[in-house]
Coordinates of C-alpha atoms in Angstrom, one line a residue:
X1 CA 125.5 -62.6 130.1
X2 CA 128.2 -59.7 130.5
X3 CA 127.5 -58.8 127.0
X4 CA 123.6 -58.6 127.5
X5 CA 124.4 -56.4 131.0
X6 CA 126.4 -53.7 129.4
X7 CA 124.2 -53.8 126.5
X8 CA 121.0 -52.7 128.6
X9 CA 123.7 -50.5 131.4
X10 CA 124.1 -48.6 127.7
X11 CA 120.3 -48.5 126.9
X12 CA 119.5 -47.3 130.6
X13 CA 121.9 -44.6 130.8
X14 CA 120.5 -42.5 128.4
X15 CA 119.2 -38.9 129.0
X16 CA 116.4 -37.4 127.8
X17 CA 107.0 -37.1 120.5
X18 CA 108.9 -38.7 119.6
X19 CA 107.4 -39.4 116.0
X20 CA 107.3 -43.3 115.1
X21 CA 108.7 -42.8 111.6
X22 CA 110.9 -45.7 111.2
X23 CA 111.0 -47.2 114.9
X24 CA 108.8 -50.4 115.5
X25 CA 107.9 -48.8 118.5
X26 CA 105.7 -45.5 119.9
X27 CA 106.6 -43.7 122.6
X28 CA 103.8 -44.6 125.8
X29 CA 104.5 -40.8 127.0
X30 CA 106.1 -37.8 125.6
X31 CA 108.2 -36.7 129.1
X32 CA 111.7 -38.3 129.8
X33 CA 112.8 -42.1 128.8
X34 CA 110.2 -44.3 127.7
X35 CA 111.6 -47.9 128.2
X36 CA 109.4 -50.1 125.5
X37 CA 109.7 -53.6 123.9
X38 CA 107.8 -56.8 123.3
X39 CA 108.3 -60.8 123.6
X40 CA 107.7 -63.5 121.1
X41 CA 108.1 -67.1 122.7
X42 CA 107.2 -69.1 120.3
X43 CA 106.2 -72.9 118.7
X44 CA 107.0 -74.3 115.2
X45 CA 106.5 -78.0 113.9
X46 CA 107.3 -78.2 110.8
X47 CA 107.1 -81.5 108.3
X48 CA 110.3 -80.7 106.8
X49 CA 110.8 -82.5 103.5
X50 CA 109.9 -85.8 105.8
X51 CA 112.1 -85.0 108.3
X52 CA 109.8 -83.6 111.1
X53 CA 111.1 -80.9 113.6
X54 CA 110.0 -79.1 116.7
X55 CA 110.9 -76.1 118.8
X56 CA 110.1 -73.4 121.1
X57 CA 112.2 -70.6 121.0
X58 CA 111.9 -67.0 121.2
X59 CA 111.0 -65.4 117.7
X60 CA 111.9 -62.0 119.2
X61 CA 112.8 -60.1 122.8
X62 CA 113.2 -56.9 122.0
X63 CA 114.2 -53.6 124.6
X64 CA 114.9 -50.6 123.4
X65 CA 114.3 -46.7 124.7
X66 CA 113.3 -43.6 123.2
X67 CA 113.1 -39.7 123.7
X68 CA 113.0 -36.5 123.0
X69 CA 115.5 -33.5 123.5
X70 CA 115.3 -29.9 123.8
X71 CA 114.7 -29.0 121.1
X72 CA 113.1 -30.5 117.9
X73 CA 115.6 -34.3 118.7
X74 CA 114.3 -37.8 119.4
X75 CA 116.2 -40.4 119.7
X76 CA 115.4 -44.3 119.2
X77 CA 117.4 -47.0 120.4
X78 CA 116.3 -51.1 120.4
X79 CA 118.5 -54.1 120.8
X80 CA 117.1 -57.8 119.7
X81 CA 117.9 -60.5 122.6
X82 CA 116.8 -63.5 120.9
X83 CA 119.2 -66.4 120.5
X84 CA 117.7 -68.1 117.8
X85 CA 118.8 -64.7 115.5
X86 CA 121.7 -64.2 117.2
X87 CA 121.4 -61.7 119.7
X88 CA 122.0 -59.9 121.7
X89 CA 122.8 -57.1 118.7
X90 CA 121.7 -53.4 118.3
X91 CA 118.9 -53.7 116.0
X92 CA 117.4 -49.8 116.1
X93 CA 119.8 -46.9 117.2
X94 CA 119.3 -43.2 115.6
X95 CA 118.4 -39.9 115.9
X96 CA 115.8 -37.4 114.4
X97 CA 115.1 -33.7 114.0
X98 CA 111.7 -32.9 113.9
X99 CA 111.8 -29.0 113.2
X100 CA 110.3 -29.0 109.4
X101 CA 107.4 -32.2 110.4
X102 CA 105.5 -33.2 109.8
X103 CA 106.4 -32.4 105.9
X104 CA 110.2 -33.0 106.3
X105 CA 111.3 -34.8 109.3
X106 CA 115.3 -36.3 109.5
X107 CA 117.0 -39.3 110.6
X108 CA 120.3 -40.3 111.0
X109 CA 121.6 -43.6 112.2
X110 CA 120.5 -47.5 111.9
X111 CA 117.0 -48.1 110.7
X112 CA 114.6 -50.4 109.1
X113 CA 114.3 -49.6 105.4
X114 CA 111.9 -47.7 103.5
X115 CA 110.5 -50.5 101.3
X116 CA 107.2 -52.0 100.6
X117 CA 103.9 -52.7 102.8
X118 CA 105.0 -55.8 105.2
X119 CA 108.6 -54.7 105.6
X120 CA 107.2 -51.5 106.5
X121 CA 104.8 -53.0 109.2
X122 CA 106.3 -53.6 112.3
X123 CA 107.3 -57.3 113.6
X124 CA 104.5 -56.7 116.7
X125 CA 101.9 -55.8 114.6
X126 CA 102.3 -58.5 111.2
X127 CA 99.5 -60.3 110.8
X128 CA 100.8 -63.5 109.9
X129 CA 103.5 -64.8 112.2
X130 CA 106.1 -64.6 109.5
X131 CA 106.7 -62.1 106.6
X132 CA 106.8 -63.4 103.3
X133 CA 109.3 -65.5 101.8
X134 CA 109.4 -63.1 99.0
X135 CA 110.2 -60.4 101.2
X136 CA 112.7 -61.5 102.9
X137 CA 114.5 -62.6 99.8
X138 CA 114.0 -59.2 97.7
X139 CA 113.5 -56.9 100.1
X140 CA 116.7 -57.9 102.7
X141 CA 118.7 -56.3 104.2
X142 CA 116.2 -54.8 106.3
X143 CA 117.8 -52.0 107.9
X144 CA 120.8 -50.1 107.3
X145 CA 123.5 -47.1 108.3
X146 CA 122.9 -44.3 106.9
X147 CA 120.2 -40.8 106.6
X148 CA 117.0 -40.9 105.7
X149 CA 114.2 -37.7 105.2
X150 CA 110.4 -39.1 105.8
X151 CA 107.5 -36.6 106.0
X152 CA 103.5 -36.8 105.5
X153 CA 100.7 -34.1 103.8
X154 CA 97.0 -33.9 104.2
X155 CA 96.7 -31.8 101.7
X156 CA 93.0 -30.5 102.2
X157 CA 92.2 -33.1 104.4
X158 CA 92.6 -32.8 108.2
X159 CA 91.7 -36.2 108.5
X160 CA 94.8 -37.8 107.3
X161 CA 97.7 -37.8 105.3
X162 CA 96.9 -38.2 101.7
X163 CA 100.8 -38.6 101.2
X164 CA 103.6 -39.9 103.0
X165 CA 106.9 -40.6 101.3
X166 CA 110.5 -41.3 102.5
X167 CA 113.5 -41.5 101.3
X168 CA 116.9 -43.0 102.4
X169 CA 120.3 -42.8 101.5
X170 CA 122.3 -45.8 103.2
X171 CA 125.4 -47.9 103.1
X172 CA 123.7 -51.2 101.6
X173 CA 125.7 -53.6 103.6
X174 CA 123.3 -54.1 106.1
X175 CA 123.1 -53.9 109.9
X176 CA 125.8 -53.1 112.1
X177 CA 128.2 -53.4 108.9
X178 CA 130.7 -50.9 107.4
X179 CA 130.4 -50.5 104.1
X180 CA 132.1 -52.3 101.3
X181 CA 132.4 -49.7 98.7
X182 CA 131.9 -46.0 98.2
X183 CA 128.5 -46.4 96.7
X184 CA 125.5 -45.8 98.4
X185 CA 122.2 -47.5 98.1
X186 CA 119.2 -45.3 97.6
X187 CA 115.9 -46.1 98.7
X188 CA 112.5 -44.4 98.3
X189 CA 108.8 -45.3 99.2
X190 CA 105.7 -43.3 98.3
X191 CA 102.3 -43.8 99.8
X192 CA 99.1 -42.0 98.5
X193 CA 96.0 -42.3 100.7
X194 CA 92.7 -40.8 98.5
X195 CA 90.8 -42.2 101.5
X196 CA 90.8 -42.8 104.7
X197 CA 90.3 -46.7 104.5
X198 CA 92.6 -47.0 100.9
X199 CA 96.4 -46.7 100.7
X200 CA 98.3 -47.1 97.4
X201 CA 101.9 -48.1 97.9
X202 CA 105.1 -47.7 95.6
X203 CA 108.8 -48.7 96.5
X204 CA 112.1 -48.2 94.6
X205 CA 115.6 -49.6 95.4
X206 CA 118.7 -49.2 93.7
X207 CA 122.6 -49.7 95.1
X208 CA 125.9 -51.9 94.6
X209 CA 126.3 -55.1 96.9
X210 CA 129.5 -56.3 95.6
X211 CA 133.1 -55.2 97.1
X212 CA 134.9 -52.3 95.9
X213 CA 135.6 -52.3 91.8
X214 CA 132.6 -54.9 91.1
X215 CA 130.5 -54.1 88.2
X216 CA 127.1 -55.0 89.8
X217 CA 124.1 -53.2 90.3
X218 CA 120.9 -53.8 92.3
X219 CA 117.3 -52.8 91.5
X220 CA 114.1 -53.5 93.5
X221 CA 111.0 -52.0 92.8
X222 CA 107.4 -52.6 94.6
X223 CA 103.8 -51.6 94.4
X224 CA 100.9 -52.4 97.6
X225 CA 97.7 -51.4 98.4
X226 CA 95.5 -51.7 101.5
X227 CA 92.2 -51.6 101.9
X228 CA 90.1 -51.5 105.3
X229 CA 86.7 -51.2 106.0
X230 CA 83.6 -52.8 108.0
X231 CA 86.2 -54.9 110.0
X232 CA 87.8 -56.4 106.6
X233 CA 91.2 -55.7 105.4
X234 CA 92.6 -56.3 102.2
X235 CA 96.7 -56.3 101.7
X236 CA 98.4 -57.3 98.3
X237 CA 101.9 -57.0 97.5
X238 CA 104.2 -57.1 94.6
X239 CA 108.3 -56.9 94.6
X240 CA 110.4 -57.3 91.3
X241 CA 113.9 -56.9 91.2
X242 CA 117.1 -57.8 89.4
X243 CA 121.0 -59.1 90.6
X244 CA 123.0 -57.3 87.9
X245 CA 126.9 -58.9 88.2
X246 CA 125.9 -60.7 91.5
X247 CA 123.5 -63.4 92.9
X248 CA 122.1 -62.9 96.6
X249 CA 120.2 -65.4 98.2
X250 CA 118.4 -65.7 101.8
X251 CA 117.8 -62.7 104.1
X252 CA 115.0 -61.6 106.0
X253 CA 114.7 -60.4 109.4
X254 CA 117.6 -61.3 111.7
X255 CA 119.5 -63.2 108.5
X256 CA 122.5 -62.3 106.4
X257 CA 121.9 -62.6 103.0
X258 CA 124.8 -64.3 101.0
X259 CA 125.9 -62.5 98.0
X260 CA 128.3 -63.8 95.3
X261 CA 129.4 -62.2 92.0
X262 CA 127.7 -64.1 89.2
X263 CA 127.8 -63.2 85.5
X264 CA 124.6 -61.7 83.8
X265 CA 121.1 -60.4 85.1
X266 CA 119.0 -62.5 87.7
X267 CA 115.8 -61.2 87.7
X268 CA 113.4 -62.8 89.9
X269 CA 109.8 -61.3 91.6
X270 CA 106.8 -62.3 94.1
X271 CA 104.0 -61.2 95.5
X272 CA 101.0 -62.2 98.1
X273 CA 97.5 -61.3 98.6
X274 CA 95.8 -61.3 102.4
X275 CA 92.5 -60.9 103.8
X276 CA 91.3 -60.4 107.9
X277 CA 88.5 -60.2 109.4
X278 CA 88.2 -58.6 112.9
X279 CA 85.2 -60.3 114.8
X280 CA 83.2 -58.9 117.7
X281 CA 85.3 -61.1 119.9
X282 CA 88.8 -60.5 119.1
X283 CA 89.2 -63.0 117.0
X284 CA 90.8 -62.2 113.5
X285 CA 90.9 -65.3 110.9
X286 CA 93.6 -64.9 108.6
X287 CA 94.1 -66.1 105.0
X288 CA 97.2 -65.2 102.8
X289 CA 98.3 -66.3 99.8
X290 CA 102.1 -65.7 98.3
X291 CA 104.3 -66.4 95.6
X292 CA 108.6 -65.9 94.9
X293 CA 110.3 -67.1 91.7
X294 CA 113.9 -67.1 92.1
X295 CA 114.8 -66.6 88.3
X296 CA 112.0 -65.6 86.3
X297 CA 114.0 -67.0 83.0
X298 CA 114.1 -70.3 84.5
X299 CA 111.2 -73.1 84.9
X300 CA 110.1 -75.0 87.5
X301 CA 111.4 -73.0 90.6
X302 CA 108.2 -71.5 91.9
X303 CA 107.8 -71.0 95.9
X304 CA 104.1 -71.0 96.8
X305 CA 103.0 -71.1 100.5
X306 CA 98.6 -70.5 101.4
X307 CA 98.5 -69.8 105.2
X308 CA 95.4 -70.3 107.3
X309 CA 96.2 -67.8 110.3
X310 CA 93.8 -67.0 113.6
X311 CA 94.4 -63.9 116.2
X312 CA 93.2 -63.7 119.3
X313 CA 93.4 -60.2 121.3
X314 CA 93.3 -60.7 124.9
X315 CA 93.9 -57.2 124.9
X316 CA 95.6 -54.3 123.4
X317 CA 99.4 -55.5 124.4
X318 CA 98.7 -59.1 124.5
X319 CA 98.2 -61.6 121.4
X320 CA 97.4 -65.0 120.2
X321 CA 98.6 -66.1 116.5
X322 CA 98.2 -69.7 115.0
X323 CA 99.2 -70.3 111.7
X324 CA 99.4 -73.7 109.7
X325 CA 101.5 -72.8 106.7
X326 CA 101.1 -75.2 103.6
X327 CA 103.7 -74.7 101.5
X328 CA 104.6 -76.1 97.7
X329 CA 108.3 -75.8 96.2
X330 CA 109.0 -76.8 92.5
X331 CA 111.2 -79.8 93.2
X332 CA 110.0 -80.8 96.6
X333 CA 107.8 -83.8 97.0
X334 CA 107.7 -84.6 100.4
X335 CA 105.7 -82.9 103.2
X336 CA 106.9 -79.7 103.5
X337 CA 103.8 -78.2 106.2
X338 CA 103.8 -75.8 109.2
X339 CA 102.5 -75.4 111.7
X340 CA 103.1 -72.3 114.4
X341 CA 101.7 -70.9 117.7
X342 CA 103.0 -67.3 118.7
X343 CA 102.0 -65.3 122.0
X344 CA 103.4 -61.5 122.4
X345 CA 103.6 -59.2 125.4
X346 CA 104.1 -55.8 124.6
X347 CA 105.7 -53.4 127.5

């Protein structure tokens, strides 16, 4: 408890748009302190390879505050309460100058990372309850220390930016980590909107994981579009990447990865397709369909999972999301089905 008081005491105290860029969050106002954040109390039942579990917990709690200050600085600061993924910890904490936006706008501090469509989306507005498992295996960790330069052109059109790109240069250890080694993992994403509705997506990652005076080397690389129109949206995804000298396993969002040196390349990719449908009376149904292969050399070791997902909007900060996951794992042959009830307050 003392470390959750001091934690908000810190988050409180601290003076004065502010762009989104990489912050889960928008300002509500563009004077003084806005003070924003969001609840996720949450139900899972899951089959578990015949061993059946339950739970309510708290997905997320998230508080946070952001600014601006005189002149061209915003700040953006967000700490994660929940238990379950170990909080309380500083999640989002850094600062931007905004004199060159919207073309060149710059960060510097702890931040989500610049990589592919649902890492990009913010946890209060995914539209399944969880991100892919693919994700959160090639895409972790999530954020990182470092600087990153983000910017956005419309080009001839007024309407809306035809590209957005951003680029970030970062430790590579993860959050609320000093680094390891004096590398530095670079990270870039590229967005290209034609059209208002269409956005064409491309992600690169590369970085060393291992301690100092490994011979490893990591490489991610991604391509997403979107696609929304008449109430229907379309999302696909695709990550490939390869463990050069190491092996990491697990991640995602409030998880460690574990790394180990390993000999040889691991390559191993995913991907998922999604489709909504926004109804006349807040209700969005929700299919999505996804894929990870651990080691694309070996057989039998495909992750598949089909969800079957509705959303109800009682209004603009409150939601509704069931999901009943079905998942099939090479090697598993008992019951292995979710099922998962989600309501979110956003403040």
């Amino acid at each position: 408890m003392k470390k959750i008081l001091i934690t908000l005491f810190a988050l409180m105290i601290l003076s004065p748009v502010v762009m989104k860029g990489q912050g889960c969050m928008e300002a509500k106002s563009e004077d003084g302190v806005n003070v924003m954040g969001y609840l996720q109390p949450q139900f899972e039942y899951n089959e578990n390879n015949g061993n059946a579990t339950s739970n309510f917990y708290f997905q997320r709690a998230r508080i946070g505050v952001m600014g601006t200050i005189p002149y061209d600085f915003s700040y953006y600061a967000l700490v994660e309460f929940s238990p379950k993924i170990g909080g309380p910890y500083l999640l989002d904490f850094f600062i931007t100058w905004h004199r060159l936006g919207p073309w060149a706008n710059i960060s510097v501090g702890q931040f989500k990372q610049p990589f592919g469509l649902e890492l990009s989306t913010p946890c209060q507005k995914l539209h399944t309850i969880n991100r892919s498992k693919f994700v959160g295996e090639l895409a972790s960790p999530f954020r990182d220390i470092g600087i990153m330069v983000y910017g956005g052109t419309p080009l001839f059109n007024k309407e809306h930016n035809v590209l957005d790109w951003k680029l970030a240069v970062t430790n590579g250890s993860g959050a609320n980590v000093i680094d390891n080694n004096r590398n530095k993992t670079i990270t870039a994403r590229l967005v290209f909107s034609p059209l208002e509705f269409l956005h064409i997506g491309g992600s690169y990652k590369t970085g060393k994981v291992l301690p100092q005076g490994g011979d490893d080397k990591l490489t991610r690389y991604g391509a997403d579009i979107s696609v929304e129109k008449f109430n229907f949206l379309f999302q696909g995804e695709y990550i490939g990447g390869v463990d050069d000298g190491f092996k990491l396993d697990g991640g995602g969002c409030g998880q460690d990865p574990t790394i180990a040196p390993a000999i040889g390349e691991l390559k191993k990719n995913g991907f998922s397709t999604m489709l909504l449908y926004k109804t006349p009376w807040n209700l969005q149904p929700v299919v999505k369909y996804e894929m990870f292969d651990p080691d694309s050399d070996a057989d039998n070791n495909m992750k598949s999972s089909a969800t079957f997902g509705l959303n109800y909007f009682f209004n603009e900060w409150t939601r509704l999301q069931i999901n009943y996951i079905i998942n099939d794992y090479a090697g598993v042959t008992k019951a292995n089905n979710q099922i998962m009830a989600q309501l979110q307050v956003i403040f």
